[in-house]
């Protein structure tokens, strides 16, 4: 697209003029800096003394003061634990409930399949605004507001359709001959699914699980509305505590951001090749 | 052998006639129902957990939400407990009044207008940038995987963390962006406090968040286009632009239609960016439909559950109409989806 208007009697394919090369590298460099910089800046700020949080100097004196304060004086670890619990449970339950459905939808034609596929697709378009009020009222009636269990149930409304849809994509990539060979050996569809397909689909299931984990981990709307009181917040709610309309504590905010983002980013970057396959399997094959 | 039909070809050959016939005369022929059960019971068993879960935790709240939108429910008249006293619900059915109010008043339509601007500009810019970067990364270029890693980074950071990082940069008095501008002798920009700048700022953040996914998906699409096509085109004397138009774009169609649909829906419903950056402010300048509906039920007093539900249902209807139209257009162009 950019700058590749090679003249008609152009040089051999794969070669480009130095000018074009420079332009390409420049584009990539600039966009990479824009992509990385906000994250990097938060990291740098978190290492500055809190009083210097908003200065522009890169590194003058580094200190871990923000981190020690964050861990000692705030509920950060509680929030972290809450997020871990809620996202973990959501993932396990979501994958568990959705696995057989993904397989059935991938392999069989049965009455109701079209309707089910549409339901799975449409529920993924559900804006949070449609369900949040009734779920809030139901949870309040059941006494589950402010309880991790309530949030897990709520997140399943997002995770289950998503996991089923995504796993269908992965099961589609496993050759049907394997199912047939299972039947020749006398396995029932359940046996085929459990003994042959599940082991093969493990990477796909891992990707699905990872996605639903980060979705629950980063959810803001339900978490902000359902969880109140310092010790019940998840990270999305907790981080809001540091920056509200009355002022901003950038020191702890940046330290918390780093503690949330760095582990997530490392795992993500390792897993991203599979994630990419997941995106194309789940999304494109719809 | 009662259970079989896992090969699609087998299923296809055996099914269509029967499937169609059965639905019509189930009542008249119980034998067919029994046969359907014996053929399909395992498929139905496998999907049962999801059907039950969806029915209970999505279907039931959805029905209640639609019902609430037909009432005048708010914080003061819903069922609630104050101490030991349990107060029953006293809200009333008001028919379509809420919808009439929303669709004839200016607030819904104004918010819808900005939501559309927001969605279209975010998706268009994200797609354009994603496509450009994917095309560059699809070439042989030094440091390709390094660049790719850097460009994916925003995707790897949890969204709410990134949004707070941006709030930090945008801070009017001592955010980095304004400090840099001051260094260049330019007055501070009220990034989040002026309606126009706030709109620009939220779009910028959403684009920043969305480009990595778009780029990666399109890169996957590009890599699935066989290189021979380009070679053949080059032999025929097609220039770069012609190759892009006639090979790349058609080759990317199925990927790009999907990602455009997805990111349109996501952007339309993008709660965290607006909520955490501006809370819809200044005033209601950056309020999109979803955040406004949230505000009705959780931020104003008394909480207006009925209006919130009405907006929620309207959002859903809009999205479903959009998806249906989109799919129809694709189908007309010969795309199966």
Coordinates of C-alpha atoms in Angstrom, one line a residue:
Chain A
X1 CA 0.0 0.0 0.0
X2 CA 2.4 2.6 1.2
X3 CA 5.0 3.7 -1.3
X4 CA 5.3 0.7 -3.5
X5 CA 4.5 2.2 -6.8
X6 CA 7.1 0.3 -8.6
X7 CA 7.4 1.4 -12.2
X8 CA 6.1 -0.9 -14.9
X9 CA 9.4 -2.3 -16.0
X10 CA 10.2 -2.8 -12.3
X11 CA 13.2 -4.6 -10.8
X12 CA 12.9 -8.2 -9.8
X13 CA 10.2 -9.0 -7.3
X14 CA 11.3 -8.7 -3.7
X15 CA 13.6 -5.8 -4.2
X16 CA 12.7 -2.3 -3.5
X17 CA 14.3 1.0 -3.8
X18 CA 16.2 2.3 -0.7
X19 CA 13.6 5.1 -0.5
X20 CA 10.7 2.7 -0.2
X21 CA 12.7 0.7 2.3
X22 CA 13.3 3.7 4.5
X23 CA 9.7 4.7 4.3
X24 CA 8.5 1.3 5.4
X25 CA 10.9 1.2 8.3
X26 CA 10.0 4.7 9.3
X27 CA 6.3 3.8 9.3
X28 CA 6.9 0.7 11.4
X29 CA 9.1 2.6 13.8
X30 CA 6.7 5.4 14.4
X31 CA 3.7 3.1 14.9
X32 CA 5.8 0.8 17.2
X33 CA 6.7 3.8 19.3
X34 CA 3.1 4.9 19.5
X35 CA 2.1 1.3 20.4
X36 CA 4.7 0.8 23.1
X37 CA 5.1 4.3 24.6
X38 CA 2.0 4.6 26.8
X39 CA 2.8 1.3 28.4
X40 CA 6.5 2.1 28.8
X41 CA 5.7 5.5 30.3
X42 CA 3.5 4.0 32.9
X43 CA 6.3 1.6 33.8
X44 CA 8.8 4.4 34.1
X45 CA 6.5 6.5 36.2
X46 CA 5.9 3.6 38.6
X47 CA 9.6 3.6 39.3
X48 CA 9.8 7.3 40.1
X49 CA 9.2 8.7 43.6
X50 CA 5.5 9.5 44.0
X51 CA 6.2 13.2 44.3
X52 CA 7.9 13.2 40.8
X53 CA 5.1 11.1 39.2
X54 CA 4.2 13.8 36.7
X55 CA 7.6 15.0 35.7
X56 CA 8.9 14.3 32.2
X57 CA 12.4 13.2 33.2
X58 CA 13.0 9.7 32.1
X59 CA 15.0 8.1 34.9
X60 CA 16.5 10.3 37.6
X61 CA 16.2 8.3 40.7
X62 CA 14.4 5.0 40.7
X63 CA 12.6 3.6 43.7
X64 CA 10.3 0.8 44.5
X65 CA 8.4 3.0 47.0
X66 CA 5.2 2.9 44.9
X67 CA 5.2 -0.8 44.9
X68 CA 5.9 -1.3 48.6
X69 CA 3.2 1.2 49.4
X70 CA 0.8 -0.4 47.0
X71 CA 1.2 -3.8 48.5
X72 CA 1.4 -2.7 52.1
X73 CA -1.2 0.1 52.4
X74 CA -3.9 -0.7 49.9
X75 CA -6.2 -3.6 49.2
X76 CA -4.4 -4.4 45.9
X77 CA -3.7 -8.0 46.8
X78 CA -7.3 -8.6 47.8
X79 CA -8.5 -7.2 44.5
X80 CA -5.9 -9.3 42.7
X81 CA -7.2 -12.4 44.4
X82 CA -10.8 -11.5 43.7
X83 CA -10.0 -11.0 40.0
X84 CA -8.1 -14.3 39.9
X85 CA -11.0 -16.2 41.6
X86 CA -13.7 -14.7 39.5
X87 CA -11.9 -15.0 36.1
X88 CA -10.6 -18.4 36.9
X89 CA -14.0 -19.8 37.9
X90 CA -15.6 -18.2 34.9
X91 CA -13.1 -19.8 32.6
X92 CA -13.3 -23.3 34.0
X93 CA -17.1 -23.3 34.0
X94 CA -17.4 -21.7 30.6
X95 CA -15.1 -24.1 28.9
X96 CA -16.6 -27.1 30.7
X97 CA -20.2 -26.2 29.8
X98 CA -19.4 -25.2 26.2
X99 CA -17.1 -28.0 25.1
X100 CA -19.6 -30.6 24.0
X101 CA -21.8 -28.0 22.3
X102 CA -18.9 -26.8 20.2
X103 CA -18.3 -30.3 19.1
X104 CA -22.0 -31.1 18.4
X105 CA -22.4 -27.9 16.4
X106 CA -19.2 -28.6 14.5
X107 CA -20.0 -32.3 13.6
X108 CA -23.7 -33.0 13.5
X109 CA -26.7 -31.7 11.6
X110 CA -29.7 -31.7 13.9
X111 CA -33.0 -29.9 14.2
X112 CA -32.4 -26.7 16.2
X113 CA -28.8 -26.3 15.1
X114 CA -29.4 -23.2 13.0
X115 CA -31.4 -21.6 15.8
X116 CA -28.7 -22.5 18.3
X117 CA -26.0 -21.0 16.1
X118 CA -27.9 -17.8 15.7
X119 CA -28.5 -17.6 19.4
X120 CA -24.8 -18.1 20.1
X121 CA -24.0 -15.3 17.6
X122 CA -26.6 -12.9 18.7
X123 CA -25.8 -13.3 22.4
X124 CA -22.3 -12.1 21.6
X125 CA -23.8 -8.8 20.4
X126 CA -25.7 -8.3 23.7
X127 CA -24.7 -4.9 25.0
X128 CA -24.1 -4.9 28.7
X129 CA -27.0 -2.5 28.9
X130 CA -29.6 -5.2 28.0
X131 CA -28.9 -7.6 30.8
X132 CA -27.3 -5.5 33.5
X133 CA -30.5 -4.2 35.1
X134 CA -32.4 -7.5 35.3
X135 CA -29.3 -9.4 36.4
X136 CA -28.7 -6.8 39.0
X137 CA -32.2 -7.1 40.3
X138 CA -32.0 -10.9 40.3
X139 CA -28.7 -11.0 42.1
X140 CA -30.0 -8.5 44.6
X141 CA -33.0 -10.8 45.2
X142 CA -30.7 -13.8 45.6
X143 CA -28.3 -12.0 47.9
X144 CA -25.5 -12.4 45.5
X145 CA -24.6 -8.8 44.9
X146 CA -21.1 -8.1 46.2
X147 CA -20.3 -11.8 46.1
X148 CA -17.8 -13.4 43.7
X149 CA -20.3 -16.1 42.9
X150 CA -22.7 -13.5 41.5
X151 CA -20.1 -12.0 39.3
X152 CA -19.1 -15.5 38.0
X153 CA -22.7 -16.3 37.1
X154 CA -23.0 -13.0 35.4
X155 CA -19.7 -13.5 33.4
X156 CA -21.0 -16.9 32.2
X157 CA -23.5 -15.0 30.1
X158 CA -20.5 -13.7 28.2
X159 CA -18.2 -16.7 28.4
X160 CA -20.6 -19.6 27.5
X161 CA -21.7 -18.4 24.0
X162 CA -18.3 -17.2 23.3
X163 CA -16.5 -20.4 24.3
X164 CA -19.0 -22.6 22.4
X165 CA -18.6 -20.5 19.2
X166 CA -14.8 -20.5 19.4
X167 CA -14.5 -24.2 20.1
X168 CA -16.7 -25.0 17.2
X169 CA -14.0 -23.2 15.1
X170 CA -11.3 -25.4 16.6
X171 CA -13.2 -28.6 16.2
X172 CA -13.9 -27.7 12.6
X173 CA -10.1 -27.9 12.0
X174 CA -9.9 -31.5 13.2
X175 CA -10.4 -33.9 10.3
X176 CA -13.6 -35.8 10.3
X177 CA -11.8 -39.0 9.4
X178 CA -10.8 -39.2 13.0
X179 CA -14.4 -39.3 14.1
X180 CA -15.1 -41.9 11.4
X181 CA -12.2 -44.1 12.6
X182 CA -13.5 -43.8 16.1
X183 CA -16.9 -45.1 15.0
X184 CA -15.3 -48.0 13.1
X185 CA -13.7 -48.9 16.4
X186 CA -17.1 -48.9 18.0
X187 CA -17.0 -45.7 19.9
X188 CA -20.2 -43.7 20.5
X189 CA -20.2 -40.0 19.7
X190 CA -19.5 -39.3 23.3
X191 CA -16.6 -41.7 23.3
X192 CA -15.2 -40.2 20.1
X193 CA -15.5 -36.7 21.6
X194 CA -13.9 -37.6 24.9
X195 CA -11.2 -40.0 23.8
X196 CA -10.2 -38.8 20.4
X197 CA -11.2 -35.2 19.8
X198 CA -10.6 -33.6 23.2
X199 CA -6.9 -34.6 23.3
X200 CA -6.4 -33.3 19.8
X201 CA -8.3 -30.1 20.5
X202 CA -6.3 -29.3 23.6
X203 CA -4.4 -26.3 22.1
X204 CA -7.7 -24.8 20.9
X205 CA -9.3 -25.3 24.3
X206 CA -6.3 -23.6 25.9
X207 CA -6.7 -20.6 23.6
X208 CA -10.4 -20.5 24.3
X209 CA -9.8 -20.6 28.0
X210 CA -7.2 -18.0 27.8
X211 CA -9.5 -15.7 25.9
X212 CA -12.3 -16.1 28.3
X213 CA -9.9 -15.5 31.2
X214 CA -8.7 -12.2 29.9
X215 CA -12.2 -11.2 29.0
X216 CA -13.4 -11.7 32.6
X217 CA -10.1 -10.2 33.9
X218 CA -10.7 -7.0 32.1
X219 CA -14.5 -6.7 32.4
X220 CA -15.5 -3.3 33.8
X221 CA -19.2 -2.6 33.6
X222 CA -20.6 -5.5 35.7
X223 CA -17.7 -5.3 38.1
X224 CA -18.2 -1.6 38.7
X225 CA -21.9 -2.0 39.3
X226 CA -22.1 -5.2 41.3
X227 CA -19.1 -5.0 43.5
X228 CA -18.8 -2.2 46.1
X229 CA -16.8 -1.9 49.3
X230 CA -13.0 -2.0 49.2
X231 CA -12.5 -5.6 49.9
X232 CA -14.9 -6.9 47.3
X233 CA -13.6 -5.1 44.2
X234 CA -11.9 -6.7 41.3
X235 CA -8.9 -5.0 39.7
X236 CA -11.0 -3.1 37.3
X237 CA -12.9 -1.5 40.1
X238 CA -9.8 -1.2 42.3
X239 CA -7.8 0.8 39.8
X240 CA -10.6 3.3 39.6
X241 CA -10.1 4.0 43.3
X242 CA -6.8 5.6 42.6
X243 CA -8.1 7.9 39.9
X244 CA -11.4 9.5 40.6
X245 CA -13.0 12.9 40.2
X246 CA -11.4 14.1 43.5
X247 CA -7.9 13.6 42.4
X248 CA -5.4 11.1 41.2
X249 CA -2.7 9.1 43.0
X250 CA -0.6 8.4 40.0
X251 CA 2.1 6.6 42.0
X252 CA 0.1 3.6 43.2
X253 CA -2.0 3.7 40.0
X254 CA 1.0 3.2 37.8
X255 CA 2.5 0.6 40.1
X256 CA -0.7 -1.4 40.1
X257 CA -1.0 -1.1 36.3
X258 CA 2.4 -2.6 35.9
X259 CA 1.7 -5.5 38.3
X260 CA -1.5 -6.2 36.4
X261 CA -0.1 -5.7 32.9
X262 CA 3.3 -7.2 32.9
X263 CA 2.4 -10.8 33.7
X264 CA -0.6 -10.6 31.4
X265 CA 1.5 -9.2 28.6
X266 CA 4.3 -11.8 29.0
X267 CA 1.8 -14.7 28.9
X268 CA 0.0 -13.1 26.0
X269 CA 3.1 -12.5 23.9
X270 CA 4.1 -16.2 24.4
X271 CA 0.7 -17.4 23.5
X272 CA 0.0 -15.0 20.7
X273 CA 0.8 -17.3 17.8
X274 CA -1.8 -19.6 19.0
X275 CA -4.2 -16.8 19.7
X276 CA -3.9 -15.7 16.2
X277 CA -4.9 -19.1 15.0
X278 CA -7.7 -18.9 17.5
X279 CA -9.0 -15.6 16.1
X280 CA -9.0 -17.0 12.6
X281 CA -10.5 -20.3 13.6
X282 CA -13.2 -18.8 15.8
X283 CA -14.0 -15.7 13.9
X284 CA -13.4 -16.4 10.2
X285 CA -14.9 -19.9 10.1
X286 CA -18.2 -18.7 11.6
Chain B
X1 CA -26.0 -49.1 14.6
X2 CA -28.2 -46.4 16.0
X3 CA -25.7 -43.6 16.1
X4 CA -23.7 -42.4 13.2
X5 CA -23.8 -39.6 10.7
X6 CA -20.7 -37.8 11.7
X7 CA -19.4 -37.4 8.2
X8 CA -21.0 -34.4 6.8
X9 CA -21.5 -35.9 3.3
X10 CA -23.4 -38.8 4.8
X11 CA -25.5 -36.5 6.9
X12 CA -26.2 -34.2 4.0
X13 CA -27.3 -36.9 1.7
X14 CA -29.6 -38.5 4.3
X15 CA -31.0 -35.4 5.9
X16 CA -32.6 -32.7 4.0
X17 CA -35.8 -34.4 2.9
X18 CA -36.4 -36.0 6.2
X19 CA -35.6 -33.0 8.3
X20 CA -38.0 -30.9 6.4
X21 CA -40.8 -33.4 6.3
X22 CA -40.6 -34.2 10.0
X23 CA -41.1 -30.8 11.3
X24 CA -44.4 -30.5 9.4
X25 CA -46.1 -33.8 10.4
X26 CA -44.6 -34.5 13.8
X27 CA -48.1 -34.5 15.3
X28 CA -49.5 -36.9 12.7
X29 CA -46.7 -39.3 12.9
X30 CA -45.2 -40.1 16.3
X31 CA -42.9 -42.6 14.7
X32 CA -41.0 -39.8 13.0
X33 CA -40.6 -38.0 16.3
X34 CA -39.2 -41.2 17.8
X35 CA -36.9 -41.6 14.9
X36 CA -35.7 -38.0 15.2
X37 CA -35.0 -38.6 18.9
X38 CA -33.1 -41.8 18.2
X39 CA -31.1 -40.1 15.5
X40 CA -30.4 -36.9 17.2
X41 CA -30.6 -37.6 20.9
X42 CA -26.8 -37.5 21.3
X43 CA -26.5 -34.2 19.6
X44 CA -29.3 -32.7 21.7
X45 CA -27.7 -34.1 24.8
X46 CA -24.4 -32.5 23.9
X47 CA -25.9 -29.1 23.4
X48 CA -28.2 -29.3 26.4
X49 CA -25.8 -27.7 28.9
X50 CA -25.4 -24.6 26.8
X51 CA -29.1 -24.4 26.0
X52 CA -30.0 -24.6 29.7
X53 CA -27.4 -22.1 30.8
X54 CA -28.3 -19.7 28.1
X55 CA -32.0 -20.1 28.9
X56 CA -31.6 -19.5 32.6
X57 CA -29.0 -16.8 32.8
X58 CA -29.5 -15.0 29.5
X59 CA -33.0 -15.8 28.4
X60 CA -34.8 -15.2 31.7
X61 CA -33.0 -11.8 32.4
X62 CA -33.6 -10.8 28.8
X63 CA -37.3 -11.4 29.1
X64 CA -37.3 -9.5 32.4
X65 CA -35.4 -6.7 30.8
X66 CA -37.9 -6.4 28.0
X67 CA -40.7 -6.4 30.6
X68 CA -39.0 -3.7 32.7
X69 CA -38.7 -1.6 29.6
X70 CA -42.5 -1.7 29.4
X71 CA -43.0 -0.5 32.9
X72 CA -42.1 2.6 35.0
X73 CA -39.7 0.7 37.3
X74 CA -37.2 2.8 39.2
X75 CA -35.3 2.6 42.4
X76 CA -38.3 3.7 44.5
X77 CA -40.9 1.2 43.3
X78 CA -39.1 -2.1 42.6
X79 CA -39.2 -4.9 45.1
X80 CA -36.6 -4.3 47.8
X81 CA -35.7 -4.8 51.4
X82 CA -35.0 -2.0 53.8
X83 CA -33.7 -3.5 57.0
X84 CA -36.2 -6.2 58.0
X85 CA -39.1 -4.7 56.0
X86 CA -39.7 -6.2 52.6
X87 CA -41.4 -3.9 50.2
X88 CA -43.2 -5.4 47.2
X89 CA -42.8 -4.0 43.8
X90 CA -45.3 -1.2 42.9
X91 CA -44.3 -0.3 39.4
X92 CA -46.8 -0.4 36.7
X93 CA -47.1 -1.6 33.1
X94 CA -47.0 1.5 30.8
X95 CA -46.9 -0.2 27.4
X96 CA -44.6 1.4 24.8
X97 CA -44.4 4.8 26.6
X98 CA -40.7 4.5 27.3
X99 CA -40.0 3.7 23.7
X100 CA -42.1 6.6 22.5
X101 CA -40.3 8.9 24.9
X102 CA -36.9 7.7 23.8
X103 CA -37.5 7.9 20.1
X104 CA -39.2 11.2 20.1
X105 CA -37.0 13.0 22.7
X106 CA -33.7 14.4 21.7
X107 CA -31.4 12.6 24.2
X108 CA -31.6 9.2 22.6
X109 CA -31.3 10.5 19.1
X110 CA -28.4 12.8 20.0
X111 CA -26.6 10.0 21.8
X112 CA -27.3 7.6 18.9
X113 CA -25.8 10.2 16.5
X114 CA -22.5 10.4 18.4
X115 CA -22.5 6.6 18.9
X116 CA -22.6 6.2 15.1
X117 CA -19.9 8.8 14.5
X118 CA -17.8 7.1 17.2
X119 CA -18.4 3.6 15.7
X120 CA -17.8 4.5 12.1
X121 CA -14.7 6.6 12.7
X122 CA -13.1 4.0 15.1
X123 CA -13.8 1.1 12.8
X124 CA -12.7 2.9 9.6
X125 CA -9.4 4.3 11.1
X126 CA -8.6 1.0 12.8
X127 CA -9.3 -1.0 9.6
X128 CA -7.2 1.4 7.5
X129 CA -4.2 1.3 9.9
X130 CA -4.5 -2.4 10.5
X131 CA -4.6 -3.1 6.8
X132 CA -1.6 -0.8 6.1
X133 CA 0.5 -2.4 8.9
X134 CA -0.5 -5.9 7.9
X135 CA 0.6 -5.2 4.3
X136 CA 3.9 -3.9 5.4
X137 CA 4.5 -6.8 7.8
X138 CA 3.6 -9.2 5.1
X139 CA 6.7 -8.2 3.1
X140 CA 10.2 -9.4 3.6
X141 CA 11.6 -6.7 5.8
X142 CA 14.3 -6.7 8.3
X143 CA 13.2 -6.9 11.9
X144 CA 9.8 -8.0 11.0
X145 CA 9.0 -10.2 14.0
X146 CA 10.4 -7.5 16.3
X147 CA 8.0 -4.9 14.8
X148 CA 5.2 -7.3 15.0
X149 CA 5.8 -8.0 18.6
X150 CA 5.9 -4.3 19.4
X151 CA 2.7 -3.6 17.5
X152 CA 0.8 -6.3 19.2
X153 CA 1.7 -5.0 22.7
X154 CA -1.4 -2.8 23.2
X155 CA -3.5 -6.0 22.7
X156 CA -1.5 -7.8 25.4
X157 CA -2.3 -5.3 28.1
X158 CA -5.7 -5.5 29.8
X159 CA -7.9 -2.9 28.4
X160 CA -8.7 -1.0 31.6
X161 CA -5.0 -0.7 32.4
X162 CA -4.3 0.9 29.0
X163 CA -7.2 3.3 29.4
X164 CA -5.8 4.4 32.8
X165 CA -2.4 4.8 31.2
X166 CA -4.0 7.1 28.6
X167 CA -5.8 9.1 31.3
X168 CA -2.4 9.7 32.8
X169 CA -1.0 10.9 29.5
X170 CA -4.0 13.0 28.8
X171 CA -4.1 14.7 32.2
X172 CA -4.6 18.4 31.5
X173 CA -2.3 20.0 34.1
X174 CA 0.6 17.6 34.3
X175 CA 0.0 14.8 31.7
X176 CA 2.9 14.0 29.5
X177 CA 1.2 15.1 26.2
X178 CA 0.7 18.6 27.5
X179 CA 4.2 18.8 28.9
X180 CA 5.6 17.9 25.6
X181 CA 3.4 20.5 23.9
X182 CA 4.6 23.1 26.5
X183 CA 8.1 22.2 25.6
X184 CA 7.2 23.1 22.0
X185 CA 5.6 26.3 23.2
X186 CA 2.1 25.2 22.6
X187 CA -0.7 25.8 25.0
X188 CA -2.1 23.0 27.0
X189 CA -4.9 21.0 25.3
X190 CA -7.9 20.1 27.4
X191 CA -7.8 16.6 26.1
X192 CA -10.7 15.3 28.1
X193 CA -12.4 18.5 29.3
X194 CA -13.4 20.0 26.1
X195 CA -16.2 18.3 24.1
X196 CA -14.5 18.3 20.8
X197 CA -11.1 17.3 22.1
X198 CA -12.7 14.6 24.3
X199 CA -14.3 13.1 21.3
X200 CA -11.0 13.0 19.5
X201 CA -9.2 11.6 22.5
X202 CA -11.6 8.7 23.1
X203 CA -11.5 7.8 19.4
X204 CA -7.7 7.8 19.5
X205 CA -7.5 5.5 22.5
X206 CA -10.0 3.1 21.0
X207 CA -8.1 3.0 17.7
X208 CA -4.9 2.4 19.7
X209 CA -6.6 -0.5 21.4
X210 CA -8.1 -2.0 18.3
X211 CA -5.3 -1.8 15.7
X212 CA -3.4 -4.9 17.0
X213 CA -6.3 -7.3 16.6
X214 CA -7.2 -5.9 13.2
X215 CA -3.6 -6.1 12.0
X216 CA -3.1 -9.6 13.2
X217 CA -6.4 -10.9 11.7
X218 CA -5.6 -9.2 8.4
X219 CA -2.1 -10.5 8.4
X220 CA -3.4 -14.0 8.9
X221 CA -5.7 -13.4 5.9
X222 CA -2.8 -12.0 3.8
X223 CA -0.6 -15.0 4.6
X224 CA -3.3 -17.4 3.3
X225 CA -3.2 -15.8 -0.1
X226 CA -1.0 -18.0 -2.3
X227 CA 2.1 -16.3 -3.5
X228 CA 1.7 -17.8 -7.0
X229 CA -1.2 -15.5 -7.7
X230 CA 1.1 -12.5 -7.2
X231 CA 3.8 -14.0 -9.4
X232 CA 1.3 -14.7 -12.1
X233 CA -0.1 -11.2 -12.0
X234 CA 3.4 -9.8 -12.1
X235 CA 4.1 -11.8 -15.2
X236 CA 1.0 -10.3 -16.8
X237 CA 2.4 -6.9 -16.0
X238 CA 0.1 -5.9 -13.2
X239 CA 1.5 -3.1 -11.1
X240 CA 1.5 -3.0 -7.3
X241 CA -1.8 -1.2 -7.1
X242 CA -3.5 -3.6 -9.5
X243 CA -2.2 -6.5 -7.6
X244 CA -3.5 -5.0 -4.4
X245 CA -7.0 -4.4 -5.9
X246 CA -7.4 -7.6 -7.7
X247 CA -5.6 -10.1 -5.6
X248 CA -5.2 -8.8 -2.1
X249 CA -8.6 -7.2 -1.5
X250 CA -10.6 -10.2 -2.9
X251 CA -8.3 -12.6 -1.0
X252 CA -9.0 -10.7 2.2
X253 CA -12.7 -10.5 1.8
X254 CA -13.8 -13.2 4.2
X255 CA -11.4 -12.1 6.9
X256 CA -12.2 -8.4 6.5
X257 CA -16.0 -8.8 6.4
X258 CA -15.8 -10.7 9.6
X259 CA -13.4 -8.4 11.5
X260 CA -15.4 -5.4 10.3
X261 CA -18.6 -6.9 11.6
X262 CA -17.0 -7.9 14.9
X263 CA -15.3 -4.6 15.5
X264 CA -18.4 -2.6 14.6
X265 CA -20.3 -4.5 17.3
X266 CA -17.5 -4.2 19.8
X267 CA -17.0 -0.5 19.2
X268 CA -20.7 0.2 19.4
X269 CA -20.8 -1.5 22.8
X270 CA -17.4 -0.3 24.0
X271 CA -18.1 0.5 27.6
X272 CA -14.7 0.7 29.3
X273 CA -13.0 3.3 27.1
X274 CA -15.8 5.9 27.5
X275 CA -16.6 5.0 31.1
X276 CA -13.1 5.0 32.4
X277 CA -11.7 7.9 30.3
X278 CA -14.5 10.5 30.5
X279 CA -17.5 9.0 32.2
X280 CA -19.3 10.3 29.2
X281 CA -18.3 13.8 29.9
X282 CA -17.7 16.7 29.7
X283 CA -21.5 17.1 30.0
X284 CA -22.8 14.2 27.9
X285 CA -20.4 14.9 25.0
X286 CA -18.8 11.5 24.8
X287 CA -21.7 9.4 26.2
X288 CA -22.5 6.5 23.9
X289 CA -25.7 4.5 24.2
X290 CA -24.3 1.8 26.4
X291 CA -22.7 4.1 28.9
X292 CA -25.8 6.3 29.0
X293 CA -28.0 3.3 29.7
X294 CA -25.6 2.3 32.5
X295 CA -25.7 5.8 33.9
X296 CA -29.5 5.6 34.1
X297 CA -29.5 2.6 36.3
X298 CA -26.4 3.1 38.3
X299 CA -25.3 6.7 38.5
X300 CA -28.3 8.9 38.7
X301 CA -30.7 9.1 41.6
X302 CA -33.3 7.7 41.7
X303 CA -32.1 4.9 39.4
X304 CA -34.2 4.7 36.4
X305 CA -34.4 1.0 35.6
X306 CA -37.1 1.3 33.0
X307 CA -35.4 3.8 30.9
X308 CA -32.1 1.9 31.1
X309 CA -33.8 -1.3 29.9
X310 CA -35.5 0.6 27.1
X311 CA -32.2 1.9 25.8
X312 CA -30.7 -1.6 26.2
X313 CA -33.4 -3.2 24.1
X314 CA -33.1 -0.5 21.5
X315 CA -29.3 -1.0 21.3
X316 CA -29.8 -4.7 20.8
X317 CA -32.4 -4.2 18.1
X318 CA -30.2 -1.7 16.3
X319 CA -27.3 -4.2 16.3
X320 CA -29.4 -7.1 15.2
X321 CA -30.8 -5.1 12.3
X322 CA -27.3 -4.1 11.4
X323 CA -26.0 -7.6 11.5
X324 CA -29.0 -8.9 9.4
X325 CA -28.5 -6.2 6.8
X326 CA -24.8 -6.7 6.7
X327 CA -25.3 -10.4 6.2
X328 CA -27.8 -9.9 3.4
X329 CA -25.5 -7.5 1.6
X330 CA -22.8 -10.1 1.8
X331 CA -25.0 -12.8 0.6
X332 CA -26.1 -10.7 -2.4
X333 CA -22.4 -10.4 -3.3
X334 CA -22.1 -14.1 -3.2
X335 CA -20.4 -14.5 0.1
X336 CA -21.7 -17.3 2.2
X337 CA -21.7 -16.5 5.8

